Protein backbone atom coordinates (compact mmCIF):
# COMPACT_ATOMS: atom_id res chain seq x y z
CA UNK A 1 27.37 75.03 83.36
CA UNK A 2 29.20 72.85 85.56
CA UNK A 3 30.14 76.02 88.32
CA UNK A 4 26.58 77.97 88.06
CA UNK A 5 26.59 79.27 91.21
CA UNK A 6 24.01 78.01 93.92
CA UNK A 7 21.12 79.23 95.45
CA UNK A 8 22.89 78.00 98.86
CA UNK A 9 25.61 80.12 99.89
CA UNK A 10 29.14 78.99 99.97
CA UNK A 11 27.90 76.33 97.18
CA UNK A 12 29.02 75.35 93.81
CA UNK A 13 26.64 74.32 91.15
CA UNK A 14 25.46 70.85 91.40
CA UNK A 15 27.58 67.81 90.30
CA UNK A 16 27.34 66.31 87.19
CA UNK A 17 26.13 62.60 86.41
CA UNK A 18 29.94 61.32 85.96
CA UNK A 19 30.77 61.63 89.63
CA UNK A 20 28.06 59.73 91.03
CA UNK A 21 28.62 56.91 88.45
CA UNK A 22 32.45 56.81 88.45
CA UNK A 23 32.25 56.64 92.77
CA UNK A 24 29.89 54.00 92.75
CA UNK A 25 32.25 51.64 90.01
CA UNK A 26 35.02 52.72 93.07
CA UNK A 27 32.94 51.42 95.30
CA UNK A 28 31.47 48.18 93.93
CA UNK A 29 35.21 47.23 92.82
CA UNK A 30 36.99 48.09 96.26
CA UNK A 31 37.36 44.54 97.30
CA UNK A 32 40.74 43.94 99.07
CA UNK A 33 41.91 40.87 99.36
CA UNK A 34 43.56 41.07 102.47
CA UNK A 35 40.47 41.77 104.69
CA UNK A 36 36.91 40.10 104.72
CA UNK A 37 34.05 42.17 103.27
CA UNK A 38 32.47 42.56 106.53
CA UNK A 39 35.58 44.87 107.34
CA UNK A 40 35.57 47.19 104.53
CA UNK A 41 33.98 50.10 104.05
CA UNK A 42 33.53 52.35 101.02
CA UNK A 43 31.47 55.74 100.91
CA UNK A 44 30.87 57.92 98.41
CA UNK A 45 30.20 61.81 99.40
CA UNK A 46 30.02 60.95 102.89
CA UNK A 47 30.84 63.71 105.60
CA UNK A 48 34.28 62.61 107.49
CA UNK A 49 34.22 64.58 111.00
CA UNK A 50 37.64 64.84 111.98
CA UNK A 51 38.13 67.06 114.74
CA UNK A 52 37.21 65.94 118.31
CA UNK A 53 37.60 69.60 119.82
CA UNK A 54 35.59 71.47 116.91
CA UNK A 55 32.84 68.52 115.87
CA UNK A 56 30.97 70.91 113.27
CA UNK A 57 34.34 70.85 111.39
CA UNK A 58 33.92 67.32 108.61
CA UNK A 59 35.26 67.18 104.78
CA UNK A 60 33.23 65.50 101.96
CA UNK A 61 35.36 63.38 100.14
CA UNK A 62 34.38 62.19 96.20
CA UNK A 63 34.65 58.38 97.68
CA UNK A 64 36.61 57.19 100.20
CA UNK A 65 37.96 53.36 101.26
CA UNK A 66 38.31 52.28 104.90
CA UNK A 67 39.99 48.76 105.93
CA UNK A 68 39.80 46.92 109.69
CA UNK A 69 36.06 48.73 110.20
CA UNK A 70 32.73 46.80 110.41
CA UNK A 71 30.98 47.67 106.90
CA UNK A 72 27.46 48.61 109.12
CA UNK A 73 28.02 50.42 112.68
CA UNK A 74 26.85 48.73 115.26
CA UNK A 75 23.77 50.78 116.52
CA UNK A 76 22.16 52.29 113.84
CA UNK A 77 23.07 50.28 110.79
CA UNK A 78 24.13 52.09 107.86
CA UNK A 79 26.16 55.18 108.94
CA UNK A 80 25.13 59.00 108.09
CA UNK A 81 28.45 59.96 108.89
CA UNK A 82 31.70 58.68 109.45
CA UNK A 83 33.16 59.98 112.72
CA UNK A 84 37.08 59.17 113.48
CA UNK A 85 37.77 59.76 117.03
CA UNK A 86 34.12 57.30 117.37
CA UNK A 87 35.39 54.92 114.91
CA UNK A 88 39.33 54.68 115.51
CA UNK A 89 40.28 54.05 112.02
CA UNK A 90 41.03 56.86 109.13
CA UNK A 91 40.56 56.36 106.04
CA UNK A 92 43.19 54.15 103.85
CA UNK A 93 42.81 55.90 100.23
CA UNK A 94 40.67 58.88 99.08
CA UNK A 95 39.60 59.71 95.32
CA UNK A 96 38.69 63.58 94.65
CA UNK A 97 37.29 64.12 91.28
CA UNK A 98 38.71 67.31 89.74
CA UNK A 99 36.10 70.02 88.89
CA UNK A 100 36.85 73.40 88.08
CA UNK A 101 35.83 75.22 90.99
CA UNK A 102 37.62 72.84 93.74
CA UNK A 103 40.62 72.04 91.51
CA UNK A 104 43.17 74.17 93.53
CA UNK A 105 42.04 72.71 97.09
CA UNK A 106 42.10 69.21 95.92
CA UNK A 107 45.96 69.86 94.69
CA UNK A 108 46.72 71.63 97.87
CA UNK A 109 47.29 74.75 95.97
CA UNK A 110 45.17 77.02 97.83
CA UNK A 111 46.86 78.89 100.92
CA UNK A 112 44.93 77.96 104.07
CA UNK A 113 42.86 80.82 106.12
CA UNK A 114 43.46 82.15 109.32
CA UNK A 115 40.25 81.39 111.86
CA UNK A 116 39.20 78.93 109.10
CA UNK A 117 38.95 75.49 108.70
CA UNK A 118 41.60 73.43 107.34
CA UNK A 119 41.63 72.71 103.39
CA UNK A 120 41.15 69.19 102.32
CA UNK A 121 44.99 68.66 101.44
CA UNK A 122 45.54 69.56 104.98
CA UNK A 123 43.16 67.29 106.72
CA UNK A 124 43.91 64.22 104.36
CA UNK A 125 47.98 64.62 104.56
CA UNK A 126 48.06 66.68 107.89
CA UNK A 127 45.62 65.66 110.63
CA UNK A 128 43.65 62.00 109.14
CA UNK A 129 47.65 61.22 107.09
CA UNK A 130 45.60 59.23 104.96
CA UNK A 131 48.40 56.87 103.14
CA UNK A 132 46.88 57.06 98.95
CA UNK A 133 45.77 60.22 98.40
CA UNK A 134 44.39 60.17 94.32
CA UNK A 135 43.07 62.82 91.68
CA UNK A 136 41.62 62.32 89.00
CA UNK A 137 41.27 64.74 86.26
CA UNK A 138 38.02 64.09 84.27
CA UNK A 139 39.14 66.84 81.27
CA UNK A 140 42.48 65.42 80.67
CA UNK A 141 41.42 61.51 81.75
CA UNK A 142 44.33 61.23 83.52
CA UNK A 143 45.18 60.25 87.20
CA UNK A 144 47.34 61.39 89.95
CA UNK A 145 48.36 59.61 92.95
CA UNK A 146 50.45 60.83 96.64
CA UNK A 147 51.14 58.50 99.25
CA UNK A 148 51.87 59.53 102.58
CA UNK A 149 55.54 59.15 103.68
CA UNK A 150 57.13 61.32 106.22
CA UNK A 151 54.44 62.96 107.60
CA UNK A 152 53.79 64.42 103.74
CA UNK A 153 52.42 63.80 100.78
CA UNK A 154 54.96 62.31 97.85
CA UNK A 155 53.72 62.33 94.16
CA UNK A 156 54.13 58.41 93.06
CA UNK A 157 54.66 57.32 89.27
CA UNK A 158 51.68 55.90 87.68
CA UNK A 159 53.11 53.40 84.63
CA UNK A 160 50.21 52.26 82.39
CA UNK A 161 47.66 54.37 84.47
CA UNK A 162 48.35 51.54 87.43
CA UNK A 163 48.80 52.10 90.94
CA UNK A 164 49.75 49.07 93.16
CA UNK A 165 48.54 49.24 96.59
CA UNK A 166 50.29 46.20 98.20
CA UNK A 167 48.76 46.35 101.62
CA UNK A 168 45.35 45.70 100.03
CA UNK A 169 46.47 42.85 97.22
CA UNK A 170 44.59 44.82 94.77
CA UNK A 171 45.37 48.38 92.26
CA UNK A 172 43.62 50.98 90.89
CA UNK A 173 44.14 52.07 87.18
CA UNK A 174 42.12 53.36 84.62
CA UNK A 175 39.80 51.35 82.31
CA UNK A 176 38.33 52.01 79.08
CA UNK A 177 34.93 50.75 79.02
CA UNK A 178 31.21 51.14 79.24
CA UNK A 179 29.57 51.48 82.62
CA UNK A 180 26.01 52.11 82.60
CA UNK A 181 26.20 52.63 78.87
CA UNK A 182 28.90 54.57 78.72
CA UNK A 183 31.56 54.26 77.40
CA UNK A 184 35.10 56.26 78.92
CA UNK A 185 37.80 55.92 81.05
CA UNK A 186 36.86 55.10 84.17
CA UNK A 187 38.99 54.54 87.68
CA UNK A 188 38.51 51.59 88.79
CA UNK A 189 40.54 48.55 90.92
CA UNK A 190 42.07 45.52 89.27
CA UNK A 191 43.64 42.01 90.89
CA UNK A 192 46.66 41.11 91.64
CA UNK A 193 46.75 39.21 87.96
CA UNK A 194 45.72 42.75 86.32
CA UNK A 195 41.92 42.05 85.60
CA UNK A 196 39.89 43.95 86.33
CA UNK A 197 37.24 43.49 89.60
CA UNK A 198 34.09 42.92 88.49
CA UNK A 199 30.98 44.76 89.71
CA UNK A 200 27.86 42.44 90.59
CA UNK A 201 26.73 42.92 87.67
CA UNK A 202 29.38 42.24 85.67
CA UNK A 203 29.76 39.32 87.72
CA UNK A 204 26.46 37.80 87.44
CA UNK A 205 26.48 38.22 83.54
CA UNK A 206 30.02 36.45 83.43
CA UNK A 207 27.89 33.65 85.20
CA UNK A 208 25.36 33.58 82.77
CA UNK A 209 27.99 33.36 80.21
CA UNK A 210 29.93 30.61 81.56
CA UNK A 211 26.08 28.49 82.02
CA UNK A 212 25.09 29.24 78.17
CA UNK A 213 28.66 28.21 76.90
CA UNK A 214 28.73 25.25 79.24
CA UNK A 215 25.11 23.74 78.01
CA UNK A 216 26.12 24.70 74.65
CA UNK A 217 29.46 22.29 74.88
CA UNK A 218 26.93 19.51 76.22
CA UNK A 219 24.95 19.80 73.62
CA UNK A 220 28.02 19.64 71.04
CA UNK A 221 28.78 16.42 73.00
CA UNK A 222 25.52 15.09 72.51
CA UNK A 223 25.15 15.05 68.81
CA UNK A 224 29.09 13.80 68.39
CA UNK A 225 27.52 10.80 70.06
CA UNK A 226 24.71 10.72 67.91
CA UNK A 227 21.92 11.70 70.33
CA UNK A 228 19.41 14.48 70.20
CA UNK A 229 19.54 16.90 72.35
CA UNK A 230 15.82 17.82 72.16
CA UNK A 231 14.79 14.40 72.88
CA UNK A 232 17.22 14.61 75.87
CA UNK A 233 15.46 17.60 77.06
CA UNK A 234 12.07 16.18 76.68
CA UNK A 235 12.62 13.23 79.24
């Protein structure tokens, strides 16, 4: 049901509820460590207007990460688009998320159209040469990566589902876990120690955890010294 065709024309069916979820874990764990937060941007299905000399012309990437940017834009706040001759700076890495229907354009297998726009291989290797270019294949839960090196694309190896991007101090692998209650292999980007980044979330229980086990150890102390906790409390 995934490819019904639209009522819109030139439309696929409408996404399903794993690439919404799996762009937003992208984007709360894109957290380089090489740049402030305040210059770092992630996006998720946001329209990327590349061409200065034909400005209806953008691509809609799955997510996409951008380094060395202000996370709002400066007039308006939150941006509605992301506009590169405007903001200077293309986008470091870009995630597709393999369906069916746009399968062959996201692997650059699809032979490009005279008097049409660009496909997305093009514009990510050829015109933005966006340096981690990475698939990931949903049906087969598996993950492929290209980096740009002499003005193409080159497949890298992905050991252990990991992919090392040095100029950010942090990776991007693939985690088995639960994520808004469920539970799969999700993409998502580790530290430089391999653990995984946490969300806010996951964050903000891990605090909760470390206050419970911390008052629980005082209270441990407390009765090896012979006094009662509860009467502690109750000054």
């Amino acid at each position: 049901m995934y490819d019904l065709p639209s009522e819109e024309v030139g439309e696929s069916g409408l996404p399903d509820l794993f690439h919404p979820l799996q762009s937003e874990l992208l984007r709360l764990t894109f957290q380089p460590f090489t740049y402030s937060s305040e210059r770092v941007l992630a996006a998720m299905d946001l329209n990327i207007y590349y061409d200065p000399n034909n400005t209806r012309r953008y691509k809609r990437p799955d997510w996409f990460g951008v380094v060395g940017v202000p996370y709002f834009e400066e007039e308006q706040g939150l941006r509605l688009s992301y506009v590169i001759w405007q903001e200077g700076v293309n986008p470091f890495i870009v995630v597709e998320l393999l369906s069916a229907s746009t399968q062959k354009e996201d692997l650059g297998e699809t032979e490009p159209e005279p008097n049409k726009p660009p496909t997305k291989w093009q514009v990510y290797e050829e015109i933005l040469q966006v340096p981690y270019y990475v698939v990931y294949d949903l049906d087969n839960t598996a993950f492929r990566a290209f980096h740009h090196q002499g003005k193409r694309y080159q497949e890298l190896q992905v050991p252990d589902n990991r992919l090392w991007l040095p100029h950010l101090g942090i990776g991007l692998g693939l985690w088995q876990g639960s994520y808004q209650k469920i539970d799969r292999l999700w993409l998502r980007f580790y530290d430089a120690s391999g653990n995984w980044i946490p969300t806010p979330e996951e964050r903000e229980r891990q605090r909760a955890d470390e206050q419970q086990q911390q008052a629980e150890r005082y209270r441990r102390l407390l009765l090896e010294n012979g006094i009662n906790p509860d009467e502690v409390a109750d000054e």
